[in-house]
PDB file of C-alpha atoms in Angstrom:
ATOM      1  CA  MET A  10      13.382 -18.824 -10.652  1.00 61.00           C
ATOM      2  CA  ASN A  11      10.096 -20.604 -10.097  1.00 81.00           C
ATOM      3  CA  ASP A  12       7.167 -18.254 -10.640  1.00 89.00           C
ATOM      4  CA  ALA A  13       4.441 -20.686  -9.566  1.00 93.00           C
ATOM      5  CA  TRP A  14       3.805 -18.380  -6.599  1.00 96.00           C
ATOM      6  CA  LEU A  15       2.752 -15.658  -9.054  1.00 95.00           C
ATOM      7  CA  GLU A  16       0.605 -18.062 -11.049  1.00 94.00           C
ATOM      8  CA  ALA A  17      -1.348 -18.908  -7.878  1.00 96.00           C
ATOM      9  CA  ILE A  18      -2.688 -15.341  -7.698  1.00 97.00           C
ATOM     10  CA  LYS A  19      -6.017 -14.585  -9.350  1.00 98.00           C
ATOM     11  CA  TRP A  20      -5.171 -11.423 -11.222  1.00 97.00           C
ATOM     12  CA  GLY A  21      -8.024  -9.168 -12.294  1.00 97.00           C
ATOM     13  CA  PRO A  22      -8.875  -8.661 -15.977  1.00 97.00           C
ATOM     14  CA  ASP A  23      -6.631  -5.580 -15.902  1.00 96.00           C
ATOM     15  CA  GLY A  24      -3.707  -7.658 -14.585  1.00 97.00           C
ATOM     16  CA  LEU A  25      -3.990  -6.120 -11.112  1.00 98.00           C
ATOM     17  CA  VAL A  26      -4.661  -7.432  -7.633  1.00 98.00           C
ATOM     18  CA  PRO A  27      -5.589  -5.359  -4.557  1.00 98.00           C
ATOM     19  CA  ALA A  28      -2.821  -5.159  -1.975  1.00 98.00           C
ATOM     20  CA  ILE A  29      -3.297  -4.250   1.660  1.00 98.00           C
ATOM     21  CA  ALA A  30      -0.383  -2.916   3.706  1.00 98.00           C
ATOM     22  CA  GLN A  31      -0.653  -3.927   7.367  1.00 98.00           C
ATOM     23  CA  GLU A  32       1.699  -2.568  10.007  1.00 98.00           C
ATOM     24  CA  ARG A  33       3.926  -5.163  11.590  1.00 98.00           C
ATOM     25  CA  GLY A  34       3.443  -5.338  15.333  1.00 97.00           C
ATOM     26  CA  THR A  35       0.245  -3.291  15.622  1.00 97.00           C
ATOM     27  CA  GLY A  36      -1.866  -4.950  12.921  1.00 97.00           C
ATOM     28  CA  THR A  37      -3.072  -1.520  11.773  1.00 97.00           C
ATOM     29  CA  ILE A  38      -4.217  -1.433   8.153  1.00 98.00           C
ATOM     30  CA  LEU A  39      -2.145   1.382   6.665  1.00 98.00           C
ATOM     31  CA  MET A  40      -3.366   1.532   3.095  1.00 98.00           C
ATOM     32  CA  MET A  41      -4.675  -0.308   0.059  1.00 98.00           C
ATOM     33  CA  ALA A  42      -3.077  -0.096  -3.358  1.00 98.00           C
ATOM     34  CA  TRP A  43      -2.811  -2.149  -6.535  1.00 98.00           C
ATOM     35  CA  MET A  44      -0.086  -4.500  -7.698  1.00 98.00           C
ATOM     36  CA  ASN A  45       0.712  -6.111 -11.015  1.00 98.00           C
ATOM     37  CA  ARG A  46       3.084  -9.047 -11.558  1.00 97.00           C
ATOM     38  CA  GLU A  47       6.107  -6.812 -11.961  1.00 97.00           C
ATOM     39  CA  SER A  48       5.428  -4.787  -8.816  1.00 98.00           C
ATOM     40  CA  LEU A  49       4.913  -7.927  -6.761  1.00 98.00           C
ATOM     41  CA  GLU A  50       8.097  -9.487  -8.145  1.00 97.00           C
ATOM     42  CA  LEU A  51      10.025  -6.284  -7.347  1.00 97.00           C
ATOM     43  CA  THR A  52       8.532  -6.184  -3.859  1.00 98.00           C
ATOM     44  CA  ARG A  53       9.703  -9.719  -3.176  1.00 97.00           C
ATOM     45  CA  ALA A  54      13.155  -9.128  -4.667  1.00 97.00           C
ATOM     46  CA  SER A  55      13.823  -5.774  -2.983  1.00 97.00           C
ATOM     47  CA  GLY A  56      12.052  -6.233   0.346  1.00 98.00           C
ATOM     48  CA  HIS A  57      10.357  -2.846  -0.147  1.00 98.00           C
ATOM     49  CA  ALA A  58       6.767  -2.287  -1.270  1.00 98.00           C
ATOM     50  CA  VAL A  59       6.319  -1.504  -4.940  1.00 98.00           C
ATOM     51  CA  TYR A  60       2.816  -0.867  -6.240  1.00 98.00           C
ATOM     52  CA  TRP A  61       1.163  -0.123  -9.572  1.00 98.00           C
ATOM     53  CA  SER A  62      -0.170   3.426  -9.740  1.00 95.00           C
ATOM     54  CA  ARG A  63      -3.333   3.415 -11.822  1.00 94.00           C
ATOM     55  CA  SER A  64      -3.465   7.213 -11.957  1.00 93.00           C
ATOM     56  CA  ARG A  65       0.149   7.492 -13.190  1.00 92.00           C
ATOM     57  CA  ALA A  66       0.086   4.213 -15.149  1.00 94.00           C
ATOM     58  CA  ARG A  67       3.496   3.217 -13.830  1.00 96.00           C
ATOM     59  CA  LEU A  68       5.297   1.406 -11.043  1.00 97.00           C
ATOM     60  CA  TRP A  69       5.282   3.284  -7.765  1.00 95.00           C
ATOM     61  CA  HIS A  70       8.007   2.553  -5.228  1.00 96.00           C
ATOM     62  CA  LYS A  71       6.318   3.480  -1.937  1.00 96.00           C
ATOM     63  CA  GLY A  72       8.252   6.386  -0.457  1.00 92.00           C
ATOM     64  CA  GLU A  73      10.010   7.369  -3.687  1.00 90.00           C
ATOM     65  CA  GLU A  74       9.029  11.005  -3.144  1.00 89.00           C
ATOM     66  CA  SER A  75       8.195  11.138   0.567  1.00 91.00           C
ATOM     67  CA  GLY A  76      10.899   8.848   1.909  1.00 92.00           C
ATOM     68  CA  HIS A  77       8.185   6.908   3.759  1.00 94.00           C
ATOM     69  CA  GLN A  78       9.133   3.475   2.487  1.00 96.00           C
ATOM     70  CA  GLN A  79       7.541   0.220   3.528  1.00 98.00           C
ATOM     71  CA  VAL A  80       9.919  -2.579   4.469  1.00 98.00           C
ATOM     72  CA  VAL A  81       8.149  -5.848   3.720  1.00 98.00           C
ATOM     73  CA  HIS A  82       8.397  -8.625   6.301  1.00 98.00           C
ATOM     74  CA  ALA A  83       5.801 -11.024   4.846  1.00 98.00           C
ATOM     75  CA  ILE A  84       3.698 -11.435   1.715  1.00 98.00           C
ATOM     76  CA  ARG A  85       0.420 -13.314   2.046  1.00 98.00           C
ATOM     77  CA  ILE A  86      -2.633 -14.017  -0.090  1.00 98.00           C
ATOM     78  CA  ASP A  87      -6.193 -14.552   1.078  1.00 98.00           C
ATOM     79  CA  CYS A  88      -8.190 -17.778   0.815  1.00 98.00           C
ATOM     80  CA  ASP A  89      -9.421 -16.915  -2.691  1.00 98.00           C
ATOM     81  CA  ALA A  90      -5.921 -15.848  -3.816  1.00 97.00           C
ATOM     82  CA  ASP A  91      -7.325 -12.541  -5.099  1.00 98.00           C
ATOM     83  CA  VAL A  92      -5.975 -10.142  -2.449  1.00 98.00           C
ATOM     84  CA  VAL A  93      -2.370  -9.638  -1.344  1.00 98.00           C
ATOM     85  CA  LEU A  94      -1.497  -8.692   2.225  1.00 98.00           C
ATOM     86  CA  LEU A  95       1.885  -7.122   2.927  1.00 98.00           C
ATOM     87  CA  GLU A  96       3.133  -7.073   6.503  1.00 98.00           C
ATOM     88  CA  VAL A  97       5.273  -3.943   6.569  1.00 98.00           C
ATOM     89  CA  GLU A  98       7.384  -1.712   8.728  1.00 98.00           C
ATOM     90  CA  GLN A  99       6.328   1.836   7.846  1.00 97.00           C
ATOM     91  CA  LYS A 100       9.354   4.134   7.704  1.00 96.00           C
ATOM     92  CA  GLY A 101       8.714   7.636   9.005  1.00 93.00           C
ATOM     93  CA  GLY A 102       5.400   6.598  10.557  1.00 95.00           C
ATOM     94  CA  ILE A 103       3.376   8.082   7.681  1.00 95.00           C
ATOM     95  CA  ALA A 104       1.708   5.873   5.066  1.00 96.00           C
ATOM     96  CA  CYS A 105      -0.908   8.284   3.707  1.00 95.00           C
ATOM     97  CA  HIS A 106      -0.234  11.068   1.199  1.00 93.00           C
ATOM     98  CA  THR A 107      -2.367  13.304   3.463  1.00 95.00           C
ATOM     99  CA  GLY A 108       0.396  13.168   6.097  1.00 95.00           C
ATOM    100  CA  ARG A 109      -1.421  10.737   8.379  1.00 97.00           C
ATOM    101  CA  HIS A 110      -0.253   7.432   9.827  1.00 97.00           C
ATOM    102  CA  ASN A 111      -2.735   5.498   7.681  1.00 97.00           C
ATOM    103  CA  CYS A 112      -5.243   6.125   4.929  1.00 97.00           C
ATOM    104  CA  PHE A 113      -8.280   5.050   6.950  1.00 97.00           C
ATOM    105  CA  TYR A 114      -8.678   8.235   8.972  1.00 97.00           C
ATOM    106  CA  ARG A 115     -12.378   8.886   8.275  1.00 98.00           C
ATOM    107  CA  GLN A 116     -15.072   7.067  10.217  1.00 97.00           C
ATOM    108  CA  LEU A 117     -18.815   7.021   9.650  1.00 97.00           C
ATOM    109  CA  ASP A 118     -20.655   8.380  12.692  1.00 97.00           C
ATOM    110  CA  GLU A 119     -24.222   7.658  13.786  1.00 97.00           C
ATOM    111  CA  ALA A 120     -25.531  10.721  11.933  1.00 97.00           C
ATOM    112  CA  GLY A 121     -24.148   9.378   8.652  1.00 97.00           C
ATOM    113  CA  ASP A 122     -21.245  11.819   8.438  1.00 97.00           C
ATOM    114  CA  TRP A 123     -17.610  11.011   7.726  1.00 97.00           C
ATOM    115  CA  VAL A 124     -15.546  12.264  10.664  1.00 97.00           C
ATOM    116  CA  GLU A 125     -11.763  12.588  10.645  1.00 97.00           C
ATOM    117  CA  ILE A 126     -10.455  10.564  13.574  1.00 97.00           C
ATOM    118  CA  ALA A 127      -6.686  10.796  13.020  1.00 97.00           C
ATOM    119  CA  PRO A 128      -4.448  13.852  12.966  1.00 96.00           C
ATOM    120  CA  VAL A 129      -2.170  15.039  10.203  1.00 96.00           C
ATOM    121  CA  LEU A 130       1.327  14.197  11.434  1.00 96.00           C
ATOM    122  CA  LYS A 131       3.134  16.218   8.786  1.00 93.00           C
ATOM    123  CA  ASP A 132       1.875  18.763   6.268  1.00 91.00           C
ATOM    124  CA  PRO A 133       1.755  17.096   2.830  1.00 91.00           C
ATOM    125  CA  ASP A 134       3.237  20.240   1.272  1.00 89.00           C
ATOM    126  CA  ALA A 135       6.328  19.703   3.435  1.00 89.00           C
ATOM    127  CA  ILE A 136       6.485  16.014   2.521  1.00 90.00           C
ATOM    128  CA  TYR A 137       6.106  16.514  -1.213  1.00 87.00           C
ATOM    129  CA  ALA A 138       7.915  19.858  -1.591  1.00 75.00           C
ATOM    130  CA  LYS A 139       8.964  20.323  -5.181  1.00 61.00           C
ATOM    131  CA  ALA A 140      12.542  21.418  -5.688  1.00 47.00           C
TER     132      ALA A 140
END
């Protein structure tokens, strides 16, 4: 298979590229994560978002624990080819590990405080219950 599409990406010195997950239909930015070559190849092949977890130092199949997978409808790169944009369908309506629809739930107010502007849809302890 031709991998010229992967060669076009400007990978960081650590072999990673930032990836933004955008909700199909609404345009809402759900989250940002990191991808390496393997995760991007797996995303394309499987049709489900696969990221590189820097904290765990391993591939992370979105929804592997929570069930909140992201079905990928399009993969794009920006004009500089150093950011990936995934157009996704968010399964379960929750993209954030905090139990919210997206990870961008804090907004800076005029006083300079971060204010939570989105509710928790499901308690994270219920999402990530350990058996």
